[in-house]
Each structure stands twice: as structure tokens, then as C-alpha cells.
Amino acid sequence: MSDALFDADDGAHTPLSPEERDGLIPTYITTRNELNDAEHANISDADRWAFTRKRDVLNQTFLRALHKRMFGKVWRWAGTFSQESNRRIGVDNWRIQVELGDLIDTVQYWIAHQTYAPDEIAVRFHHKLTWIHAFPNGNGRHARLAADLLAASLQQRPFTWGSAGLVGITSLRDRYVAALRTADAHDIGPLLAFARS
């Protein structure tokens, strides 16, 4: 496993601690492209699994299981909340479960009281999941699939998320990140539009 695999910034991976890096399962992976391909294959399997039946996405146990399904063939820590306390993204590790619990309660309230339209509920859920950043890596991809599952439970189509992959440095990924930052400033409009573009 080379340092270049982890030092390369493709804009899609959260920097990992040395302990998290040691969690890589496939021994053949030496390049970022090989890592992206392995994760993509694992996520494709998880996507098929997730939509085989109705899922209770507003549940911490399910959210962890979903992450494990998405990354469990690539990372030993898949489905495990981040243990790092000094991450540059997300809430402190000791706040993850509390923030997820609050998010789940809030989204259940929005649904029960029809606070927002179904698409907006799912996109707001996605935004907050990415903000919490519960896992060492894969948070955006996990939040997009979780939002798709929530949308489906609200009788909506899954989102298109710009109609292309968001791995790597691309103008599409730049638009997605800009929309997330705008949502951080309490304007969900661009992220809502991006989700259906």
C-alpha cells in the first residue's frame, strides 16, 4: 500500500488516519483508481440490496448497516462511527450518535407534520448526514443512498444527483460541494435543484 494512494487528493475521499488506512481489505489496491473501482463495485451491490424491500432508513442501526453494506468489502471499519476526535470535517466523534438521533427525530417530525415537500425532506436529511460526517469515509455516498431510500419511502423517485458519478475532481462534484456549502448557510435551494438535475 503506497502513500500515494492516500496522499492523492481526488476531492472525494476524506483524509484518513494511519489507523483507518490500515483498515483497507483488498491487498491488490495500490492506486486511487483501484480504490475507487473497488468501492464502486461494493456500493453497486449495496444499492441493489437496499432497494430489494422497504427499509427503515430513519434508524441508526440501519444507517450503520447501510454503510457496512456499501463499504464492507473494502474497509474493515465500514459501518463503524469515526473514532477520530480531531477530524477536519463533521461533528466531534462523541457527538455523532446524539446528532444522528436528533436528525432522525427531526426528519420524523417533518414527515408527520408535512413541514416540507417529500423531496426537500430527503435532501435536508442528506445535507445533515453529510454535515455530521459519521464515518471515516464514504459519507457523501452514504448520505445520497440514504436520501434516495428516504425519498422512495415517501413515494418519490430516487434522486439523480447530477446524473453522473461524483468521485474525483470534476465540475459536477464542484457544483455538488458548492450546493452543500450553500445549504450549510441555510439555503437548501441549490442542493435541492442539484439532487434532481
PDB file of N, CA, C and O in Angstrom, residues 42-112:
ATOM      1  N   ASN A  42     -18.612  -2.314  -4.628  1.00  0.00           N
ATOM      2  CA  ASN A  42     -19.246  -2.592  -3.340  1.00  0.00           C
ATOM      3  C   ASN A  42     -20.533  -1.775  -3.189  1.00  0.00           C
ATOM      4  O   ASN A  42     -21.577  -2.293  -2.764  1.00  0.00           O
ATOM      5  N   ILE A  43     -20.496  -0.503  -3.587  1.00  0.00           N
ATOM      6  CA  ILE A  43     -21.675   0.358  -3.488  1.00  0.00           C
ATOM      7  C   ILE A  43     -22.782  -0.119  -4.428  1.00  0.00           C
ATOM      8  O   ILE A  43     -23.965  -0.095  -4.067  1.00  0.00           O
ATOM      9  N   SER A  44     -22.420  -0.578  -5.606  1.00  0.00           N
ATOM     10  CA  SER A  44     -23.421  -1.100  -6.546  1.00  0.00           C
ATOM     11  C   SER A  44     -24.158  -2.297  -5.946  1.00  0.00           C
ATOM     12  O   SER A  44     -25.385  -2.405  -6.064  1.00  0.00           O
ATOM     13  N   ASP A  45     -23.426  -3.188  -5.287  1.00  0.00           N
ATOM     14  CA  ASP A  45     -24.055  -4.322  -4.604  1.00  0.00           C
ATOM     15  C   ASP A  45     -24.995  -3.835  -3.503  1.00  0.00           C
ATOM     16  O   ASP A  45     -26.106  -4.337  -3.347  1.00  0.00           O
ATOM     17  N   ALA A  46     -24.549  -2.857  -2.731  1.00  0.00           N
ATOM     18  CA  ALA A  46     -25.360  -2.320  -1.637  1.00  0.00           C
ATOM     19  C   ALA A  46     -26.621  -1.633  -2.159  1.00  0.00           C
ATOM     20  O   ALA A  46     -27.697  -1.756  -1.558  1.00  0.00           O
ATOM     21  N   ASP A  47     -26.488  -0.949  -3.277  1.00  0.00           N
ATOM     22  CA  ASP A  47     -27.636  -0.276  -3.876  1.00  0.00           C
ATOM     23  C   ASP A  47     -28.717  -1.299  -4.257  1.00  0.00           C
ATOM     24  O   ASP A  47     -29.898  -1.093  -3.948  1.00  0.00           O
ATOM     25  N   ARG A  48     -28.303  -2.395  -4.873  1.00  0.00           N
ATOM     26  CA  ARG A  48     -29.261  -3.453  -5.226  1.00  0.00           C
ATOM     27  C   ARG A  48     -29.916  -4.024  -3.965  1.00  0.00           C
ATOM     28  O   ARG A  48     -31.123  -4.215  -3.914  1.00  0.00           O
ATOM     29  N   TRP A  49     -29.113  -4.296  -2.944  1.00  0.00           N
ATOM     30  CA  TRP A  49     -29.635  -4.822  -1.680  1.00  0.00           C
ATOM     31  C   TRP A  49     -30.623  -3.844  -1.042  1.00  0.00           C
ATOM     32  O   TRP A  49     -31.692  -4.241  -0.577  1.00  0.00           O
ATOM     33  N   ALA A  50     -30.270  -2.577  -1.016  1.00  0.00           N
ATOM     34  CA  ALA A  50     -31.072  -1.582  -0.305  1.00  0.00           C
ATOM     35  C   ALA A  50     -32.473  -1.441  -0.877  1.00  0.00           C
ATOM     36  O   ALA A  50     -33.429  -1.214  -0.134  1.00  0.00           O
ATOM     37  N   PHE A  51     -32.604  -1.588  -2.188  1.00  0.00           N
ATOM     38  CA  PHE A  51     -33.907  -1.367  -2.819  1.00  0.00           C
ATOM     39  C   PHE A  51     -34.708  -2.656  -3.027  1.00  0.00           C
ATOM     40  O   PHE A  51     -35.741  -2.629  -3.666  1.00  0.00           O
ATOM     41  N   THR A  52     -34.242  -3.782  -2.450  1.00  0.00           N
ATOM     42  CA  THR A  52     -34.980  -5.034  -2.623  1.00  0.00           C
ATOM     43  C   THR A  52     -36.256  -5.077  -1.798  1.00  0.00           C
ATOM     44  O   THR A  52     -37.158  -5.847  -2.096  1.00  0.00           O
ATOM     45  N   ARG A  53     -36.317  -4.269  -0.745  1.00  0.00           N
ATOM     46  CA  ARG A  53     -37.531  -4.199   0.069  1.00  0.00           C
ATOM     47  C   ARG A  53     -37.547  -2.867   0.798  1.00  0.00           C
ATOM     48  O   ARG A  53     -36.554  -2.127   0.785  1.00  0.00           O
ATOM     49  N   LYS A  54     -38.668  -2.579   1.445  1.00  0.00           N
ATOM     50  CA  LYS A  54     -38.786  -1.325   2.177  1.00  0.00           C
ATOM     51  C   LYS A  54     -37.823  -1.330   3.364  1.00  0.00           C
ATOM     52  O   LYS A  54     -37.724  -2.323   4.079  1.00  0.00           O
ATOM     53  N   ARG A  55     -37.119  -0.249   3.553  1.00  0.00           N
ATOM     54  CA  ARG A  55     -36.125  -0.133   4.628  1.00  0.00           C
ATOM     55  C   ARG A  55     -36.508   1.018   5.568  1.00  0.00           C
ATOM     56  O   ARG A  55     -37.046   2.029   5.134  1.00  0.00           O
ATOM     57  N   ASP A  56     -36.209   0.845   6.847  1.00  0.00           N
ATOM     58  CA  ASP A  56     -36.425   1.913   7.828  1.00  0.00           C
ATOM     59  C   ASP A  56     -35.154   2.744   7.897  1.00  0.00           C
ATOM     60  O   ASP A  56     -34.299   2.530   8.748  1.00  0.00           O
ATOM     61  N   VAL A  57     -35.041   3.683   6.979  1.00  0.00           N
ATOM     62  CA  VAL A  57     -33.814   4.468   6.870  1.00  0.00           C
ATOM     63  C   VAL A  57     -33.643   5.413   8.064  1.00  0.00           C
ATOM     64  O   VAL A  57     -32.518   5.800   8.381  1.00  0.00           O
ATOM     65  N   LEU A  58     -34.716   5.748   8.747  1.00  0.00           N
ATOM     66  CA  LEU A  58     -34.623   6.663   9.888  1.00  0.00           C
ATOM     67  C   LEU A  58     -34.358   5.862  11.166  1.00  0.00           C
ATOM     68  O   LEU A  58     -35.129   5.875  12.128  1.00  0.00           O
ATOM     69  N   ASN A  59     -33.214   5.198  11.168  1.00  0.00           N
ATOM     70  CA  ASN A  59     -32.832   4.315  12.251  1.00  0.00           C
ATOM     71  C   ASN A  59     -31.308   4.222  12.256  1.00  0.00           C
ATOM     72  O   ASN A  59     -30.712   3.900  11.222  1.00  0.00           O
ATOM     73  N   GLN A  60     -30.679   4.513  13.392  1.00  0.00           N
ATOM     74  CA  GLN A  60     -29.215   4.499  13.447  1.00  0.00           C
ATOM     75  C   GLN A  60     -28.633   3.132  13.123  1.00  0.00           C
ATOM     76  O   GLN A  60     -27.602   3.037  12.453  1.00  0.00           O
ATOM     77  N   THR A  61     -29.285   2.080  13.581  1.00  0.00           N
ATOM     78  CA  THR A  61     -28.784   0.730  13.294  1.00  0.00           C
ATOM     79  C   THR A  61     -28.797   0.474  11.795  1.00  0.00           C
ATOM     80  O   THR A  61     -27.829  -0.056  11.236  1.00  0.00           O
ATOM     81  N   PHE A  62     -29.874   0.889  11.125  1.00  0.00           N
ATOM     82  CA  PHE A  62     -29.923   0.708   9.673  1.00  0.00           C
ATOM     83  C   PHE A  62     -28.873   1.569   8.978  1.00  0.00           C
ATOM     84  O   PHE A  62     -28.221   1.110   8.034  1.00  0.00           O
ATOM     85  N   LEU A  63     -28.705   2.802   9.396  1.00  0.00           N
ATOM     86  CA  LEU A  63     -27.721   3.680   8.750  1.00  0.00           C
ATOM     87  C   LEU A  63     -26.315   3.085   8.848  1.00  0.00           C
ATOM     88  O   LEU A  63     -25.539   3.151   7.892  1.00  0.00           O
ATOM     89  N   ARG A  64     -25.993   2.488   9.973  1.00  0.00           N
ATOM     90  CA  ARG A  64     -24.690   1.832  10.123  1.00  0.00           C
ATOM     91  C   ARG A  64     -24.604   0.600   9.218  1.00  0.00           C
ATOM     92  O   ARG A  64     -23.585   0.355   8.574  1.00  0.00           O
ATOM     93  N   ALA A  65     -25.693  -0.179   9.181  1.00  0.00           N
ATOM     94  CA  ALA A  65     -25.714  -1.376   8.328  1.00  0.00           C
ATOM     95  C   ALA A  65     -25.594  -1.001   6.858  1.00  0.00           C
ATOM     96  O   ALA A  65     -24.925  -1.704   6.085  1.00  0.00           O
ATOM     97  N   LEU A  66     -26.231   0.096   6.467  1.00  0.00           N
ATOM     98  CA  LEU A  66     -26.142   0.554   5.079  1.00  0.00           C
ATOM     99  C   LEU A  66     -24.698   0.901   4.737  1.00  0.00           C
ATOM    100  O   LEU A  66     -24.187   0.505   3.680  1.00  0.00           O
ATOM    101  N   HIS A  67     -24.021   1.639   5.602  1.00  0.00           N
ATOM    102  CA  HIS A  67     -22.618   1.990   5.354  1.00  0.00           C
ATOM    103  C   HIS A  67     -21.767   0.721   5.262  1.00  0.00           C
ATOM    104  O   HIS A  67     -20.905   0.605   4.389  1.00  0.00           O
ATOM    105  N   LYS A  68     -22.024  -0.249   6.138  1.00  0.00           N
ATOM    106  CA  LYS A  68     -21.268  -1.504   6.095  1.00  0.00           C
ATOM    107  C   LYS A  68     -21.513  -2.242   4.782  1.00  0.00           C
ATOM    108  O   LYS A  68     -20.581  -2.778   4.180  1.00  0.00           O
ATOM    109  N   ARG A  69     -22.759  -2.250   4.311  1.00  0.00           N
ATOM    110  CA  ARG A  69     -23.067  -2.883   3.016  1.00  0.00           C
ATOM    111  C   ARG A  69     -22.349  -2.168   1.880  1.00  0.00           C
ATOM    112  O   ARG A  69     -21.919  -2.798   0.915  1.00  0.00           O
ATOM    113  N   MET A  70     -22.231  -0.850   1.971  1.00  0.00           N
ATOM    114  CA  MET A  70     -21.624  -0.057   0.900  1.00  0.00           C
ATOM    115  C   MET A  70     -20.109  -0.189   0.841  1.00  0.00           C
ATOM    116  O   MET A  70     -19.519  -0.094  -0.232  1.00  0.00           O
ATOM    117  N   PHE A  71     -19.465  -0.394   1.985  1.00  0.00           N
ATOM    118  CA  PHE A  71     -18.001  -0.350   2.038  1.00  0.00           C
ATOM    119  C   PHE A  71     -17.353  -1.549   2.728  1.00  0.00           C
ATOM    120  O   PHE A  71     -16.138  -1.609   2.855  1.00  0.00           O
ATOM    121  N   GLY A  72     -18.130  -2.523   3.175  1.00  0.00           N
ATOM    122  CA  GLY A  72     -17.623  -3.632   3.977  1.00  0.00           C
ATOM    123  C   GLY A  72     -16.676  -4.578   3.272  1.00  0.00           C
ATOM    124  O   GLY A  72     -15.939  -5.307   3.931  1.00  0.00           O
ATOM    125  N   LYS A  73     -16.671  -4.591   1.941  1.00  0.00           N
ATOM    126  CA  LYS A  73     -15.724  -5.440   1.217  1.00  0.00           C
ATOM    127  C   LYS A  73     -14.394  -4.729   0.986  1.00  0.00           C
ATOM    128  O   LYS A  73     -13.437  -5.342   0.532  1.00  0.00           O
ATOM    129  N   VAL A  74     -14.365  -3.422   1.302  1.00  0.00           N
ATOM    130  CA  VAL A  74     -13.168  -2.615   1.049  1.00  0.00           C
ATOM    131  C   VAL A  74     -12.505  -2.169   2.350  1.00  0.00           C
ATOM    132  O   VAL A  74     -11.282  -2.137   2.437  1.00  0.00           O
ATOM    133  N   TRP A  75     -13.310  -1.824   3.363  1.00  0.00           N
ATOM    134  CA  TRP A  75     -12.779  -1.263   4.608  1.00  0.00           C
ATOM    135  C   TRP A  75     -13.261  -2.044   5.827  1.00  0.00           C
ATOM    136  O   TRP A  75     -14.447  -2.282   5.973  1.00  0.00           O
ATOM    137  N   ARG A  76     -12.345  -2.416   6.706  1.00  0.00           N
ATOM    138  CA  ARG A  76     -12.718  -3.118   7.939  1.00  0.00           C
ATOM    139  C   ARG A  76     -13.595  -2.257   8.836  1.00  0.00           C
ATOM    140  O   ARG A  76     -14.414  -2.778   9.582  1.00  0.00           O
ATOM    141  N   TRP A  77     -13.427  -0.942   8.806  1.00  0.00           N
ATOM    142  CA  TRP A  77     -14.187  -0.057   9.685  1.00  0.00           C
ATOM    143  C   TRP A  77     -15.549   0.333   9.104  1.00  0.00           C
ATOM    144  O   TRP A  77     -16.281   1.119   9.709  1.00  0.00           O
ATOM    145  N   ALA A  78     -15.940  -0.225   7.990  1.00  0.00           N
ATOM    146  CA  ALA A  78     -17.237   0.108   7.391  1.00  0.00           C
ATOM    147  C   ALA A  78     -18.350  -0.129   8.406  1.00  0.00           C
ATOM    148  O   ALA A  78     -18.369  -1.147   9.097  1.00  0.00           O
ATOM    149  N   GLY A  79     -19.250   0.822   8.513  1.00  0.00           N
ATOM    150  CA  GLY A  79     -20.367   0.718   9.437  1.00  0.00           C
ATOM    151  C   GLY A  79     -20.042   1.116  10.861  1.00  0.00           C
ATOM    152  O   GLY A  79     -20.892   1.082  11.735  1.00  0.00           O
ATOM    153  N   THR A  80     -18.808   1.521  11.090  1.00  0.00           N
ATOM    154  CA  THR A  80     -18.366   1.939  12.423  1.00  0.00           C
ATOM    155  C   THR A  80     -18.193   3.449  12.428  1.00  0.00           C
ATOM    156  O   THR A  80     -17.537   4.007  11.544  1.00  0.00           O
ATOM    157  N   PHE A  81     -18.761   4.104  13.425  1.00  0.00           N
ATOM    158  CA  PHE A  81     -18.621   5.552  13.510  1.00  0.00           C
ATOM    159  C   PHE A  81     -17.158   5.935  13.697  1.00  0.00           C
ATOM    160  O   PHE A  81     -16.379   5.195  14.306  1.00  0.00           O
ATOM    161  N   SER A  82     -16.799   7.083  13.181  1.00  0.00           N
ATOM    162  CA  SER A  82     -15.425   7.575  13.267  1.00  0.00           C
ATOM    163  C   SER A  82     -14.985   7.657  14.730  1.00  0.00           C
ATOM    164  O   SER A  82     -15.733   8.101  15.589  1.00  0.00           O
ATOM    165  N   GLN A  83     -13.762   7.242  14.975  1.00  0.00           N
ATOM    166  CA  GLN A  83     -13.175   7.313  16.309  1.00  0.00           C
ATOM    167  C   GLN A  83     -12.244   8.514  16.449  1.00  0.00           C
ATOM    168  O   GLN A  83     -11.765   8.800  17.541  1.00  0.00           O
ATOM    169  N   GLU A  84     -11.983   9.185  15.337  1.00  0.00           N
ATOM    170  CA  GLU A  84     -11.071  10.327  15.347  1.00  0.00           C
ATOM    171  C   GLU A  84     -11.752  11.535  15.976  1.00  0.00           C
ATOM    172  O   GLU A  84     -12.859  11.899  15.598  1.00  0.00           O
ATOM    173  N   SER A  85     -11.079  12.172  16.921  1.00  0.00           N
ATOM    174  CA  SER A  85     -11.665  13.332  17.584  1.00  0.00           C
ATOM    175  C   SER A  85     -11.274  14.653  16.934  1.00  0.00           C
ATOM    176  O   SER A  85     -11.912  15.663  17.164  1.00  0.00           O
ATOM    177  N   ASN A  86     -10.241  14.654  16.111  1.00  0.00           N
ATOM    178  CA  ASN A  86      -9.755  15.901  15.505  1.00  0.00           C
ATOM    179  C   ASN A  86      -9.975  15.926  14.002  1.00  0.00           C
ATOM    180  O   ASN A  86      -9.122  16.366  13.255  1.00  0.00           O
ATOM    181  N   ARG A  87     -11.127  15.453  13.551  1.00  0.00           N
ATOM    182  CA  ARG A  87     -11.389  15.452  12.113  1.00  0.00           C
ATOM    183  C   ARG A  87     -11.618  16.876  11.634  1.00  0.00           C
ATOM    184  O   ARG A  87     -12.144  17.709  12.358  1.00  0.00           O
ATOM    185  N   ARG A  88     -11.267  17.119  10.393  1.00  0.00           N
ATOM    186  CA  ARG A  88     -11.472  18.464   9.851  1.00  0.00           C
ATOM    187  C   ARG A  88     -12.876  18.635   9.303  1.00  0.00           C
ATOM    188  O   ARG A  88     -13.297  19.740   9.012  1.00  0.00           O
ATOM    189  N   ILE A  89     -13.618  17.544   9.158  1.00  0.00           N
ATOM    190  CA  ILE A  89     -14.982  17.583   8.634  1.00  0.00           C
ATOM    191  C   ILE A  89     -15.885  16.868   9.628  1.00  0.00           C
ATOM    192  O   ILE A  89     -15.524  15.826  10.162  1.00  0.00           O
ATOM    193  N   GLY A  90     -17.061  17.416   9.858  1.00  0.00           N
ATOM    194  CA  GLY A  90     -18.047  16.737  10.670  1.00  0.00           C
ATOM    195  C   GLY A  90     -17.999  17.116  12.135  1.00  0.00           C
ATOM    196  O   GLY A  90     -17.167  17.905  12.573  1.00  0.00           O
ATOM    197  N   VAL A  91     -18.921  16.521  12.885  1.00  0.00           N
ATOM    198  CA  VAL A  91     -19.000  16.797  14.310  1.00  0.00           C
ATOM    199  C   VAL A  91     -17.957  15.957  15.050  1.00  0.00           C
ATOM    200  O   VAL A  91     -17.436  14.977  14.511  1.00  0.00           O
ATOM    201  N   ASP A  92     -17.643  16.334  16.276  1.00  0.00           N
ATOM    202  CA  ASP A  92     -16.731  15.539  17.092  1.00  0.00           C
ATOM    203  C   ASP A  92     -17.286  14.129  17.252  1.00  0.00           C
ATOM    204  O   ASP A  92     -18.508  13.944  17.317  1.00  0.00           O
ATOM    205  N   ASN A  93     -16.394  13.161  17.336  1.00  0.00           N
ATOM    206  CA  ASN A  93     -16.826  11.767  17.368  1.00  0.00           C
ATOM    207  C   ASN A  93     -17.791  11.477  18.517  1.00  0.00           C
ATOM    208  O   ASN A  93     -18.700  10.670  18.372  1.00  0.00           O
ATOM    209  N   TRP A  94     -17.644  12.128  19.638  1.00  0.00           N
ATOM    210  CA  TRP A  94     -18.523  11.866  20.773  1.00  0.00           C
ATOM    211  C   TRP A  94     -19.926  12.432  20.560  1.00  0.00           C
ATOM    212  O   TRP A  94     -20.855  12.073  21.297  1.00  0.00           O
ATOM    213  N   ARG A  95     -20.109  13.272  19.547  1.00  0.00           N
ATOM    214  CA  ARG A  95     -21.428  13.850  19.259  1.00  0.00           C
ATOM    215  C   ARG A  95     -22.180  13.113  18.152  1.00  0.00           C
ATOM    216  O   ARG A  95     -23.349  13.411  17.909  1.00  0.00           O
ATOM    217  N   ILE A  96     -21.548  12.167  17.478  1.00  0.00           N
ATOM    218  CA  ILE A  96     -22.157  11.539  16.300  1.00  0.00           C
ATOM    219  C   ILE A  96     -23.505  10.911  16.627  1.00  0.00           C
ATOM    220  O   ILE A  96     -24.507  11.203  15.960  1.00  0.00           O
ATOM    221  N   GLN A  97     -23.570  10.059  17.629  1.00  0.00           N
ATOM    222  CA  GLN A  97     -24.830   9.373  17.931  1.00  0.00           C
ATOM    223  C   GLN A  97     -25.915  10.353  18.364  1.00  0.00           C
ATOM    224  O   GLN A  97     -27.079  10.192  17.988  1.00  0.00           O
ATOM    225  N   VAL A  98     -25.561  11.356  19.129  1.00  0.00           N
ATOM    226  CA  VAL A  98     -26.542  12.354  19.567  1.00  0.00           C
ATOM    227  C   VAL A  98     -27.081  13.125  18.368  1.00  0.00           C
ATOM    228  O   VAL A  98     -28.295  13.310  18.224  1.00  0.00           O
ATOM    229  N   GLU A  99     -26.177  13.568  17.485  1.00  0.00           N
ATOM    230  CA  GLU A  99     -26.601  14.330  16.303  1.00  0.00           C
ATOM    231  C   GLU A  99     -27.458  13.478  15.374  1.00  0.00           C
ATOM    232  O   GLU A  99     -28.453  13.960  14.822  1.00  0.00           O
ATOM    233  N   LEU A 100     -27.086  12.206  15.186  1.00  0.00           N
ATOM    234  CA  LEU A 100     -27.904  11.325  14.345  1.00  0.00           C
ATOM    235  C   LEU A 100     -29.280  11.108  14.956  1.00  0.00           C
ATOM    236  O   LEU A 100     -30.292  11.120  14.248  1.00  0.00           O
ATOM    237  N   GLY A 101     -29.325  10.924  16.273  1.00  0.00           N
ATOM    238  CA  GLY A 101     -30.614  10.769  16.949  1.00  0.00           C
ATOM    239  C   GLY A 101     -31.485  11.999  16.774  1.00  0.00           C
ATOM    240  O   GLY A 101     -32.694  11.880  16.490  1.00  0.00           O
ATOM    241  N   ASP A 102     -30.883  13.177  16.931  1.00  0.00           N
ATOM    242  CA  ASP A 102     -31.634  14.425  16.729  1.00  0.00           C
ATOM    243  C   ASP A 102     -32.124  14.545  15.294  1.00  0.00           C
ATOM    244  O   ASP A 102     -33.263  14.959  15.049  1.00  0.00           O
ATOM    245  N   LEU A 103     -31.266  14.176  14.340  1.00  0.00           N
ATOM    246  CA  LEU A 103     -31.649  14.253  12.934  1.00  0.00           C
ATOM    247  C   LEU A 103     -32.828  13.316  12.649  1.00  0.00           C
ATOM    248  O   LEU A 103     -33.805  13.711  11.996  1.00  0.00           O
ATOM    249  N   ILE A 104     -32.750  12.110  13.121  1.00  0.00           N
ATOM    250  CA  ILE A 104     -33.834  11.144  12.890  1.00  0.00           C
ATOM    251  C   ILE A 104     -35.138  11.658  13.484  1.00  0.00           C
ATOM    252  O   ILE A 104     -36.189  11.620  12.826  1.00  0.00           O
ATOM    253  N   ASP A 105     -35.090  12.161  14.716  1.00  0.00           N
ATOM    254  CA  ASP A 105     -36.290  12.717  15.347  1.00  0.00           C
ATOM    255  C   ASP A 105     -36.850  13.887  14.542  1.00  0.00           C
ATOM    256  O   ASP A 105     -38.065  14.004  14.341  1.00  0.00           O
ATOM    257  N   THR A 106     -35.968  14.760  14.083  1.00  0.00           N
ATOM    258  CA  THR A 106     -36.388  15.929  13.309  1.00  0.00           C
ATOM    259  C   THR A 106     -37.046  15.518  12.005  1.00  0.00           C
ATOM    260  O   THR A 106     -38.104  16.039  11.644  1.00  0.00           O
ATOM    261  N   VAL A 107     -36.433  14.581  11.279  1.00  0.00           N
ATOM    262  CA  VAL A 107     -36.989  14.147   9.994  1.00  0.00           C
ATOM    263  C   VAL A 107     -38.337  13.447  10.210  1.00  0.00           C
ATOM    264  O   VAL A 107     -39.281  13.655   9.432  1.00  0.00           O
ATOM    265  N   GLN A 108     -38.458  12.658  11.257  1.00  0.00           N
ATOM    266  CA  GLN A 108     -39.751  12.028  11.560  1.00  0.00           C
ATOM    267  C   GLN A 108     -40.821  13.095  11.815  1.00  0.00           C
ATOM    268  O   GLN A 108     -41.961  12.952  11.369  1.00  0.00           O
ATOM    269  N   TYR A 109     -40.448  14.159  12.501  1.00  0.00           N
ATOM    270  CA  TYR A 109     -41.372  15.274  12.743  1.00  0.00           C
ATOM    271  C   TYR A 109     -41.771  15.931  11.423  1.00  0.00           C
ATOM    272  O   TYR A 109     -42.947  16.204  11.178  1.00  0.00           O
ATOM    273  N   TRP A 110     -40.769  16.200  10.557  1.00  0.00           N
ATOM    274  CA  TRP A 110     -41.073  16.830   9.264  1.00  0.00           C
ATOM    275  C   TRP A 110     -42.054  15.989   8.464  1.00  0.00           C
ATOM    276  O   TRP A 110     -42.962  16.522   7.831  1.00  0.00           O
ATOM    277  N   ILE A 111     -41.855  14.678   8.481  1.00  0.00           N
ATOM    278  CA  ILE A 111     -42.742  13.791   7.723  1.00  0.00           C
ATOM    279  C   ILE A 111     -44.140  13.813   8.330  1.00  0.00           C
ATOM    280  O   ILE A 111     -45.138  13.990   7.621  1.00  0.00           O
ATOM    281  N   ALA A 112     -44.227  13.651   9.649  1.00  0.00           N
ATOM    282  CA  ALA A 112     -45.527  13.593  10.318  1.00  0.00           C
ATOM    283  C   ALA A 112     -46.325  14.882  10.147  1.00  0.00           C
ATOM    284  O   ALA A 112     -47.551  14.849  10.034  1.00  0.00           O
TER     285      ALA A 112
END
